[in-house]
């Protein structure tokens, strides 16, 4: 097992940790003998690090110092991400909500906005941010991208993401990414549309030529149903509210929930093999 000397940490600002031979041997998950995706980490590894981004760097550094060749970060997706972004509201729980329900008093319900980045290739949640309910969705694209290490090959969002800042953030980090965002109904072409059209210019022109419904079909925008399905799964499995009372605890709650859904997906994913 792994152990921390908490007293030494408090007295000398030092951290001592050791791995027994049994812990090292049990770090990697055993090969599956039943259908489903191969689990990458054992229950011991997940319990030790919780597989959260906040602890990956710490655990990785400790393993490196100990000279142990054990994985501390999630398995790569195996290719560029097809990133779909969206947001949904989560209700806040707490004493005020409980009293309102008990006494039937009229009270405006409080909630937070969950912004997520979803990889359509793997079906996994690759980034999540919890904000106040009135924060603009487009403003969260840059922080979401900053939490994604893999290259983004495609970016898809609804009309709320038709902002200059979104295109700028993508161009700075993933200049080759294909951007599929429906322009506003009153959108106008850029000054260079005739000589050097932007992706947004091409979307505007395609909608003008073929209509918005045809553009949605031809561009692949209809894939957005996948991220809407993810929110439905989140609220069915996790719930439509938040349990903790502080913003820091709620952020951790959301991170853990995303990891839970990802792990459920890994465990239930079929291993498909083409036979003809």
PDB file of C-alpha atoms in Angstrom:
ATOM      1  CA  UNK A   1       0.000   0.000   0.000  1.00  0.00           C
ATOM      2  CA  UNK A   2       0.968   3.693  -0.231  1.00  0.00           C
ATOM      3  CA  UNK A   3       1.437   5.865   2.835  1.00  0.00           C
ATOM      4  CA  UNK A   4       2.016   9.570   3.581  1.00  0.00           C
ATOM      5  CA  UNK A   5       3.782  10.808   6.711  1.00  0.00           C
ATOM      6  CA  UNK A   6       1.362  13.583   7.560  1.00  0.00           C
ATOM      7  CA  UNK A   7       3.203  14.691  10.740  1.00  0.00           C
ATOM      8  CA  UNK A   8       6.463  15.120   8.855  1.00  0.00           C
ATOM      9  CA  UNK A   9       4.620  17.065   6.173  1.00  0.00           C
ATOM     10  CA  UNK A  10       3.243  19.465   8.751  1.00  0.00           C
ATOM     11  CA  UNK A  11       6.505  19.909  10.630  1.00  0.00           C
ATOM     12  CA  UNK A  12       9.097  20.055   7.841  1.00  0.00           C
ATOM     13  CA  UNK A  13       7.009  20.746   4.678  1.00  0.00           C
ATOM     14  CA  UNK A  14       8.203  17.439   3.269  1.00  0.00           C
ATOM     15  CA  UNK A  15       6.378  14.538   1.706  1.00  0.00           C
ATOM     16  CA  UNK A  16       7.363  10.907   2.132  1.00  0.00           C
ATOM     17  CA  UNK A  17       5.725   8.156   0.149  1.00  0.00           C
ATOM     18  CA  UNK A  18       6.553   4.541  -0.530  1.00  0.00           C
ATOM     19  CA  UNK A  19       5.140   1.793  -2.692  1.00  0.00           C
ATOM     20  CA  UNK A  20       5.267  -1.810  -1.583  1.00  0.00           C
ATOM     21  CA  UNK A  21       6.016  -4.540  -4.114  1.00  0.00           C
ATOM     22  CA  UNK A  22       2.376  -5.605  -3.903  1.00  0.00           C
ATOM     23  CA  UNK A  23       1.200  -2.071  -4.751  1.00  0.00           C
ATOM     24  CA  UNK A  24       3.508  -1.879  -7.767  1.00  0.00           C
ATOM     25  CA  UNK A  25       2.306  -5.246  -9.022  1.00  0.00           C
ATOM     26  CA  UNK A  26      -1.345  -4.251  -8.574  1.00  0.00           C
ATOM     27  CA  UNK A  27      -1.068  -0.808 -10.208  1.00  0.00           C
ATOM     28  CA  UNK A  28      -1.983  -1.908 -13.725  1.00  0.00           C
ATOM     29  CA  UNK A  29      -5.351  -3.529 -14.306  1.00  0.00           C
ATOM     30  CA  UNK A  30      -5.439  -7.226 -15.111  1.00  0.00           C
ATOM     31  CA  UNK A  31      -6.458  -8.263 -18.628  1.00  0.00           C
ATOM     32  CA  UNK A  32     -10.200  -8.589 -19.074  1.00  0.00           C
ATOM     33  CA  UNK A  33     -11.717 -12.025 -19.501  1.00  0.00           C
ATOM     34  CA  UNK A  34     -15.186 -10.700 -20.376  1.00  0.00           C
ATOM     35  CA  UNK A  35     -16.451  -8.478 -23.218  1.00  0.00           C
ATOM     36  CA  UNK A  36     -15.851  -4.731 -22.941  1.00  0.00           C
ATOM     37  CA  UNK A  37     -13.071  -2.170 -23.100  1.00  0.00           C
ATOM     38  CA  UNK A  38      -9.778  -2.964 -21.405  1.00  0.00           C
ATOM     39  CA  UNK A  39      -9.447  -1.165 -18.083  1.00  0.00           C
ATOM     40  CA  UNK A  40      -6.171   0.759 -17.984  1.00  0.00           C
ATOM     41  CA  UNK A  41      -5.885   1.275 -14.217  1.00  0.00           C
ATOM     42  CA  UNK A  42      -6.555  -1.029 -11.316  1.00  0.00           C
ATOM     43  CA  UNK A  43      -8.905  -0.085  -8.506  1.00  0.00           C
ATOM     44  CA  UNK A  44      -5.815   0.564  -6.366  1.00  0.00           C
ATOM     45  CA  UNK A  45      -4.410   3.136  -8.805  1.00  0.00           C
ATOM     46  CA  UNK A  46      -7.744   4.892  -9.125  1.00  0.00           C
ATOM     47  CA  UNK A  47      -8.203   4.981  -5.349  1.00  0.00           C
ATOM     48  CA  UNK A  48      -4.682   6.388  -4.891  1.00  0.00           C
ATOM     49  CA  UNK A  49      -4.898   9.174  -7.462  1.00  0.00           C
ATOM     50  CA  UNK A  50      -8.638   9.394  -8.185  1.00  0.00           C
ATOM     51  CA  UNK A  51      -7.599   9.768 -11.842  1.00  0.00           C
ATOM     52  CA  UNK A  52      -8.187  13.527 -11.627  1.00  0.00           C
ATOM     53  CA  UNK A  53      -6.196  16.208 -13.464  1.00  0.00           C
ATOM     54  CA  UNK A  54      -5.447  17.905 -10.136  1.00  0.00           C
ATOM     55  CA  UNK A  55      -3.450  14.877  -8.941  1.00  0.00           C
ATOM     56  CA  UNK A  56      -1.983  13.489 -12.171  1.00  0.00           C
ATOM     57  CA  UNK A  57       1.057  15.780 -12.096  1.00  0.00           C
ATOM     58  CA  UNK A  58       1.712  15.067  -8.406  1.00  0.00           C
ATOM     59  CA  UNK A  59       1.437  11.305  -8.792  1.00  0.00           C
ATOM     60  CA  UNK A  60       3.499  11.395 -12.002  1.00  0.00           C
ATOM     61  CA  UNK A  61       6.283  13.384 -10.310  1.00  0.00           C
ATOM     62  CA  UNK A  62       6.380  11.020  -7.336  1.00  0.00           C
ATOM     63  CA  UNK A  63       6.562   7.956  -9.586  1.00  0.00           C
ATOM     64  CA  UNK A  64       9.397   9.564 -11.555  1.00  0.00           C
ATOM     65  CA  UNK A  65      11.349  10.365  -8.395  1.00  0.00           C
ATOM     66  CA  UNK A  66      10.907   6.792  -7.223  1.00  0.00           C
ATOM     67  CA  UNK A  67      12.102   5.468 -10.578  1.00  0.00           C
ATOM     68  CA  UNK A  68       8.883   3.511 -11.140  1.00  0.00           C
ATOM     69  CA  UNK A  69       7.687   3.088 -14.706  1.00  0.00           C
ATOM     70  CA  UNK A  70       3.969   3.179 -13.889  1.00  0.00           C
ATOM     71  CA  UNK A  71       1.390   5.209 -15.842  1.00  0.00           C
ATOM     72  CA  UNK A  72      -0.088   8.218 -14.046  1.00  0.00           C
ATOM     73  CA  UNK A  73      -2.073   9.869 -16.813  1.00  0.00           C
ATOM     74  CA  UNK A  74      -5.070   8.741 -18.857  1.00  0.00           C
ATOM     75  CA  UNK A  75      -4.569   6.710 -21.980  1.00  0.00           C
ATOM     76  CA  UNK A  76      -4.337   8.942 -25.092  1.00  0.00           C
ATOM     77  CA  UNK A  77      -7.322   9.032 -27.398  1.00  0.00           C
ATOM     78  CA  UNK A  78      -5.204   7.730 -30.269  1.00  0.00           C
ATOM     79  CA  UNK A  79      -5.798  10.699 -32.552  1.00  0.00           C
ATOM     80  CA  UNK A  80      -7.034  14.259 -32.933  1.00  0.00           C
ATOM     81  CA  UNK A  81     -10.171  15.303 -31.095  1.00  0.00           C
ATOM     82  CA  UNK A  82     -13.486  16.181 -32.707  1.00  0.00           C
ATOM     83  CA  UNK A  83     -14.455  18.693 -30.053  1.00  0.00           C
ATOM     84  CA  UNK A  84     -18.107  19.517 -29.435  1.00  0.00           C
ATOM     85  CA  UNK A  85     -18.900  22.190 -26.850  1.00  0.00           C
ATOM     86  CA  UNK A  86     -22.136  23.076 -25.113  1.00  0.00           C
ATOM     87  CA  UNK A  87     -23.524  24.049 -21.725  1.00  0.00           C
ATOM     88  CA  UNK A  88     -26.400  23.093 -19.470  1.00  0.00           C
ATOM     89  CA  UNK A  89     -27.729  24.224 -16.112  1.00  0.00           C
ATOM     90  CA  UNK A  90     -27.300  22.350 -12.837  1.00  0.00           C
ATOM     91  CA  UNK A  91     -29.442  23.203  -9.823  1.00  0.00           C
ATOM     92  CA  UNK A  92     -27.836  24.135  -6.532  1.00  0.00           C
ATOM     93  CA  UNK A  93     -28.725  22.164  -3.443  1.00  0.00           C
ATOM     94  CA  UNK A  94     -28.456  23.459   0.090  1.00  0.00           C
ATOM     95  CA  UNK A  95     -30.363  24.556   3.224  1.00  0.00           C
ATOM     96  CA  UNK A  96     -32.237  27.311   1.355  1.00  0.00           C
ATOM     97  CA  UNK A  97     -33.533  24.915  -1.283  1.00  0.00           C
ATOM     98  CA  UNK A  98     -34.558  22.395   1.381  1.00  0.00           C
ATOM     99  CA  UNK A  99     -36.505  24.995   3.373  1.00  0.00           C
ATOM    100  CA  UNK A 100     -38.262  26.248   0.241  1.00  0.00           C
ATOM    101  CA  UNK A 101     -39.384  22.719  -0.557  1.00  0.00           C
ATOM    102  CA  UNK A 102     -40.446  21.968   3.029  1.00  0.00           C
ATOM    103  CA  UNK A 103     -42.488  25.112   3.581  1.00  0.00           C
ATOM    104  CA  UNK A 104     -43.646  25.676   0.031  1.00  0.00           C
ATOM    105  CA  UNK A 105     -42.325  29.238  -0.078  1.00  0.00           C
ATOM    106  CA  UNK A 106     -41.737  31.016  -3.362  1.00  0.00           C
ATOM    107  CA  UNK A 107     -38.038  31.247  -4.021  1.00  0.00           C
ATOM    108  CA  UNK A 108     -36.039  31.751  -7.182  1.00  0.00           C
ATOM    109  CA  UNK A 109     -34.058  28.607  -7.842  1.00  0.00           C
ATOM    110  CA  UNK A 110     -30.286  29.052  -7.981  1.00  0.00           C
ATOM    111  CA  UNK A 111     -28.161  27.186 -10.489  1.00  0.00           C
ATOM    112  CA  UNK A 112     -24.757  26.992 -12.158  1.00  0.00           C
ATOM    113  CA  UNK A 113     -23.800  26.465 -15.759  1.00  0.00           C
ATOM    114  CA  UNK A 114     -21.808  23.376 -16.738  1.00  0.00           C
ATOM    115  CA  UNK A 115     -19.645  23.917 -19.831  1.00  0.00           C
ATOM    116  CA  UNK A 116     -18.179  20.776 -21.363  1.00  0.00           C
ATOM    117  CA  UNK A 117     -15.932  19.724 -24.205  1.00  0.00           C
ATOM    118  CA  UNK A 118     -16.942  16.356 -25.659  1.00  0.00           C
ATOM    119  CA  UNK A 119     -14.851  14.249 -28.043  1.00  0.00           C
ATOM    120  CA  UNK A 120     -17.146  12.792 -30.686  1.00  0.00           C
ATOM    121  CA  UNK A 121     -14.448  10.277 -31.683  1.00  0.00           C
ATOM    122  CA  UNK A 122     -14.155   8.533 -28.316  1.00  0.00           C
ATOM    123  CA  UNK A 123     -17.393   9.662 -26.670  1.00  0.00           C
ATOM    124  CA  UNK A 124     -15.445  10.987 -23.680  1.00  0.00           C
ATOM    125  CA  UNK A 125     -15.688  14.278 -21.811  1.00  0.00           C
ATOM    126  CA  UNK A 126     -12.289  15.907 -22.293  1.00  0.00           C
ATOM    127  CA  UNK A 127     -12.856  19.179 -20.420  1.00  0.00           C
ATOM    128  CA  UNK A 128     -15.417  20.703 -18.065  1.00  0.00           C
ATOM    129  CA  UNK A 129     -15.865  24.072 -16.379  1.00  0.00           C
ATOM    130  CA  UNK A 130     -18.505  25.202 -13.894  1.00  0.00           C
ATOM    131  CA  UNK A 131     -19.479  28.892 -14.039  1.00  0.00           C
ATOM    132  CA  UNK A 132     -22.135  31.292 -12.814  1.00  0.00           C
ATOM    133  CA  UNK A 133     -25.427  30.962 -14.690  1.00  0.00           C
ATOM    134  CA  UNK A 134     -25.031  34.270 -16.538  1.00  0.00           C
ATOM    135  CA  UNK A 135     -21.535  33.665 -17.956  1.00  0.00           C
ATOM    136  CA  UNK A 136     -21.433  33.684 -21.764  1.00  0.00           C
ATOM    137  CA  UNK A 137     -20.802  30.256 -23.307  1.00  0.00           C
ATOM    138  CA  UNK A 138     -18.385  31.581 -25.928  1.00  0.00           C
ATOM    139  CA  UNK A 139     -16.134  33.076 -23.233  1.00  0.00           C
ATOM    140  CA  UNK A 140     -15.432  29.563 -21.902  1.00  0.00           C
ATOM    141  CA  UNK A 141     -14.014  28.162 -25.159  1.00  0.00           C
ATOM    142  CA  UNK A 142     -10.509  29.432 -24.435  1.00  0.00           C
ATOM    143  CA  UNK A 143     -10.344  27.931 -20.900  1.00  0.00           C
ATOM    144  CA  UNK A 144     -11.785  24.655 -22.229  1.00  0.00           C
ATOM    145  CA  UNK A 145      -9.123  24.499 -24.943  1.00  0.00           C
ATOM    146  CA  UNK A 146      -6.430  25.177 -22.348  1.00  0.00           C
ATOM    147  CA  UNK A 147      -7.451  21.963 -20.557  1.00  0.00           C
ATOM    148  CA  UNK A 148      -7.030  19.808 -23.666  1.00  0.00           C
ATOM    149  CA  UNK A 149      -3.540  18.574 -24.538  1.00  0.00           C
ATOM    150  CA  UNK A 150      -4.468  16.659 -27.703  1.00  0.00           C
ATOM    151  CA  UNK A 151      -4.769  18.355 -31.117  1.00  0.00           C
ATOM    152  CA  UNK A 152      -8.271  19.459 -32.098  1.00  0.00           C
ATOM    153  CA  UNK A 153      -9.149  18.438 -35.638  1.00  0.00           C
ATOM    154  CA  UNK A 154     -12.759  19.669 -35.588  1.00  0.00           C
ATOM    155  CA  UNK A 155     -14.656  22.153 -33.433  1.00  0.00           C
ATOM    156  CA  UNK A 156     -18.448  22.231 -33.350  1.00  0.00           C
ATOM    157  CA  UNK A 157     -20.781  24.462 -31.374  1.00  0.00           C
ATOM    158  CA  UNK A 158     -24.196  26.088 -31.679  1.00  0.00           C
ATOM    159  CA  UNK A 159     -24.879  29.674 -32.738  1.00  0.00           C
ATOM    160  CA  UNK A 160     -23.885  30.998 -29.325  1.00  0.00           C
ATOM    161  CA  UNK A 161     -20.267  30.298 -30.257  1.00  0.00           C
ATOM    162  CA  UNK A 162     -20.358  32.463 -33.391  1.00  0.00           C
ATOM    163  CA  UNK A 163     -17.943  34.980 -31.896  1.00  0.00           C
ATOM    164  CA  UNK A 164     -14.660  36.456 -33.050  1.00  0.00           C
ATOM    165  CA  UNK A 165     -12.995  35.365 -29.802  1.00  0.00           C
ATOM    166  CA  UNK A 166     -13.858  31.712 -30.467  1.00  0.00           C
ATOM    167  CA  UNK A 167     -12.276  31.761 -33.919  1.00  0.00           C
ATOM    168  CA  UNK A 168      -9.245  33.597 -32.527  1.00  0.00           C
ATOM    169  CA  UNK A 169      -8.743  31.091 -29.699  1.00  0.00           C
ATOM    170  CA  UNK A 170      -8.941  28.174 -32.130  1.00  0.00           C
ATOM    171  CA  UNK A 171      -6.642  29.831 -34.664  1.00  0.00           C
ATOM    172  CA  UNK A 172      -4.004  30.418 -31.975  1.00  0.00           C
ATOM    173  CA  UNK A 173      -4.084  26.880 -30.602  1.00  0.00           C
ATOM    174  CA  UNK A 174      -5.338  24.697 -33.448  1.00  0.00           C
ATOM    175  CA  UNK A 175      -4.956  26.637 -36.719  1.00  0.00           C
ATOM    176  CA  UNK A 176      -5.795  23.613 -38.871  1.00  0.00           C
ATOM    177  CA  UNK A 177      -9.036  22.784 -37.044  1.00  0.00           C
ATOM    178  CA  UNK A 178     -12.249  22.714 -39.045  1.00  0.00           C
ATOM    179  CA  UNK A 179     -14.794  24.993 -37.361  1.00  0.00           C
ATOM    180  CA  UNK A 180     -18.501  24.223 -37.693  1.00  0.00           C
ATOM    181  CA  UNK A 181     -20.539  26.972 -36.034  1.00  0.00           C
ATOM    182  CA  UNK A 182     -23.753  28.347 -37.587  1.00  0.00           C
ATOM    183  CA  UNK A 183     -23.422  32.085 -38.336  1.00  0.00           C
ATOM    184  CA  UNK A 184     -26.111  34.400 -37.037  1.00  0.00           C
ATOM    185  CA  UNK A 185     -28.998  35.148 -39.379  1.00  0.00           C
ATOM    186  CA  UNK A 186     -27.706  38.707 -39.915  1.00  0.00           C
ATOM    187  CA  UNK A 187     -24.057  37.662 -40.349  1.00  0.00           C
ATOM    188  CA  UNK A 188     -22.079  39.509 -43.021  1.00  0.00           C
ATOM    189  CA  UNK A 189     -19.034  38.454 -45.029  1.00  0.00           C
ATOM    190  CA  UNK A 190     -15.573  39.642 -44.092  1.00  0.00           C
ATOM    191  CA  UNK A 191     -13.713  42.237 -46.159  1.00  0.00           C
ATOM    192  CA  UNK A 192     -11.554  39.484 -47.704  1.00  0.00           C
ATOM    193  CA  UNK A 193     -14.408  37.098 -48.538  1.00  0.00           C
ATOM    194  CA  UNK A 194     -13.857  37.428 -52.311  1.00  0.00           C
ATOM    195  CA  UNK A 195     -10.086  36.863 -52.262  1.00  0.00           C
ATOM    196  CA  UNK A 196      -9.365  34.959 -49.054  1.00  0.00           C
ATOM    197  CA  UNK A 197     -12.587  33.697 -47.444  1.00  0.00           C
ATOM    198  CA  UNK A 198     -12.532  32.540 -43.839  1.00  0.00           C
ATOM    199  CA  UNK A 199     -14.307  29.401 -42.655  1.00  0.00           C
ATOM    200  CA  UNK A 200     -17.117  31.612 -41.395  1.00  0.00           C
ATOM    201  CA  UNK A 201     -17.355  33.280 -44.830  1.00  0.00           C
ATOM    202  CA  UNK A 202     -17.745  29.884 -46.462  1.00  0.00           C
ATOM    203  CA  UNK A 203     -20.508  28.954 -44.013  1.00  0.00           C
ATOM    204  CA  UNK A 204     -22.367  32.200 -44.740  1.00  0.00           C
ATOM    205  CA  UNK A 205     -22.057  31.647 -48.491  1.00  0.00           C
ATOM    206  CA  UNK A 206     -23.202  28.026 -48.260  1.00  0.00           C
ATOM    207  CA  UNK A 207     -26.277  29.006 -46.244  1.00  0.00           C
ATOM    208  CA  UNK A 208     -27.113  31.747 -48.744  1.00  0.00           C
ATOM    209  CA  UNK A 209     -26.782  29.309 -51.654  1.00  0.00           C
ATOM    210  CA  UNK A 210     -28.455  26.185 -50.271  1.00  0.00           C
ATOM    211  CA  UNK A 211     -30.348  27.206 -47.153  1.00  0.00           C
ATOM    212  CA  UNK A 212     -29.605  26.621 -43.472  1.00  0.00           C
ATOM    213  CA  UNK A 213     -31.072  23.111 -43.258  1.00  0.00           C
ATOM    214  CA  UNK A 214     -28.953  21.896 -46.190  1.00  0.00           C
ATOM    215  CA  UNK A 215     -25.875  23.522 -44.655  1.00  0.00           C
ATOM    216  CA  UNK A 216     -26.493  21.734 -41.359  1.00  0.00           C
ATOM    217  CA  UNK A 217     -26.709  18.403 -43.156  1.00  0.00           C
ATOM    218  CA  UNK A 218     -23.754  18.927 -45.496  1.00  0.00           C
ATOM    219  CA  UNK A 219     -21.406  20.483 -42.930  1.00  0.00           C
ATOM    220  CA  UNK A 220     -21.939  17.783 -40.305  1.00  0.00           C
ATOM    221  CA  UNK A 221     -23.539  20.183 -37.844  1.00  0.00           C
ATOM    222  CA  UNK A 222     -26.253  17.631 -37.097  1.00  0.00           C
ATOM    223  CA  UNK A 223     -23.646  15.664 -35.109  1.00  0.00           C
ATOM    224  CA  UNK A 224     -24.382  18.147 -32.334  1.00  0.00           C
ATOM    225  CA  UNK A 225     -27.095  15.754 -31.182  1.00  0.00           C
ATOM    226  CA  UNK A 226     -24.283  13.700 -29.642  1.00  0.00           C
ATOM    227  CA  UNK A 227     -23.387  16.340 -27.066  1.00  0.00           C
ATOM    228  CA  UNK A 228     -27.070  16.890 -26.278  1.00  0.00           C
ATOM    229  CA  UNK A 229     -27.306  13.154 -25.648  1.00  0.00           C
ATOM    230  CA  UNK A 230     -24.335  13.412 -23.303  1.00  0.00           C
ATOM    231  CA  UNK A 231     -26.112  15.986 -21.143  1.00  0.00           C
ATOM    232  CA  UNK A 232     -29.169  13.740 -21.044  1.00  0.00           C
ATOM    233  CA  UNK A 233     -26.963  10.857 -19.872  1.00  0.00           C
ATOM    234  CA  UNK A 234     -25.285  13.106 -17.276  1.00  0.00           C
ATOM    235  CA  UNK A 235     -28.612  14.128 -15.747  1.00  0.00           C
ATOM    236  CA  UNK A 236     -29.982  10.602 -15.836  1.00  0.00           C
ATOM    237  CA  UNK A 237     -26.930   8.980 -14.231  1.00  0.00           C
ATOM    238  CA  UNK A 238     -25.452  11.758 -12.091  1.00  0.00           C
ATOM    239  CA  UNK A 239     -28.483  13.999 -11.596  1.00  0.00           C
ATOM    240  CA  UNK A 240     -29.500  17.519 -12.555  1.00  0.00           C
ATOM    241  CA  UNK A 241     -28.140  19.244  -9.474  1.00  0.00           C
ATOM    242  CA  UNK A 242     -25.040  19.913  -7.381  1.00  0.00           C
ATOM    243  CA  UNK A 243     -24.726  18.660  -3.812  1.00  0.00           C
ATOM    244  CA  UNK A 244     -21.886  20.719  -2.342  1.00  0.00           C
ATOM    245  CA  UNK A 245     -22.143  24.282  -1.059  1.00  0.00           C
ATOM    246  CA  UNK A 246     -18.808  25.890  -2.040  1.00  0.00           C
ATOM    247  CA  UNK A 247     -17.672  26.672  -5.573  1.00  0.00           C
ATOM    248  CA  UNK A 248     -14.407  24.781  -5.069  1.00  0.00           C
ATOM    249  CA  UNK A 249     -16.221  21.656  -3.895  1.00  0.00           C
ATOM    250  CA  UNK A 250     -18.712  21.920  -6.764  1.00  0.00           C
ATOM    251  CA  UNK A 251     -15.878  22.127  -9.296  1.00  0.00           C
ATOM    252  CA  UNK A 252     -14.421  18.930  -7.854  1.00  0.00           C
ATOM    253  CA  UNK A 253     -17.882  17.343  -7.873  1.00  0.00           C
ATOM    254  CA  UNK A 254     -18.230  18.073 -11.602  1.00  0.00           C
ATOM    255  CA  UNK A 255     -14.744  16.741 -12.366  1.00  0.00           C
ATOM    256  CA  UNK A 256     -15.452  13.488 -10.549  1.00  0.00           C
ATOM    257  CA  UNK A 257     -18.829  13.135 -12.292  1.00  0.00           C
ATOM    258  CA  UNK A 258     -17.148  13.520 -15.700  1.00  0.00           C
ATOM    259  CA  UNK A 259     -14.591  10.861 -14.783  1.00  0.00           C
ATOM    260  CA  UNK A 260     -17.365   8.534 -13.615  1.00  0.00           C
ATOM    261  CA  UNK A 261     -19.196   8.848 -16.938  1.00  0.00           C
ATOM    262  CA  UNK A 262     -15.956   8.317 -18.861  1.00  0.00           C
ATOM    263  CA  UNK A 263     -15.140   5.201 -16.873  1.00  0.00           C
ATOM    264  CA  UNK A 264     -18.645   3.815 -17.373  1.00  0.00           C
ATOM    265  CA  UNK A 265     -18.186   4.383 -21.094  1.00  0.00           C
ATOM    266  CA  UNK A 266     -14.831   2.563 -21.068  1.00  0.00           C
ATOM    267  CA  UNK A 267     -16.235  -0.400 -19.172  1.00  0.00           C
ATOM    268  CA  UNK A 268     -19.261  -0.714 -21.445  1.00  0.00           C
ATOM    269  CA  UNK A 269     -17.629  -0.002 -24.791  1.00  0.00           C
ATOM    270  CA  UNK A 270     -17.779  -3.042 -27.123  1.00  0.00           C
ATOM    271  CA  UNK A 271     -14.624  -4.224 -28.845  1.00  0.00           C
ATOM    272  CA  UNK A 272     -15.886  -4.311 -32.436  1.00  0.00           C
ATOM    273  CA  UNK A 273     -13.999  -6.262 -35.085  1.00  0.00           C
ATOM    274  CA  UNK A 274     -14.847  -6.228 -38.770  1.00  0.00           C
ATOM    275  CA  UNK A 275     -15.220  -9.778 -40.081  1.00  0.00           C
ATOM    276  CA  UNK A 276     -16.253  -9.134 -43.689  1.00  0.00           C
TER     277      UNK A 276
END
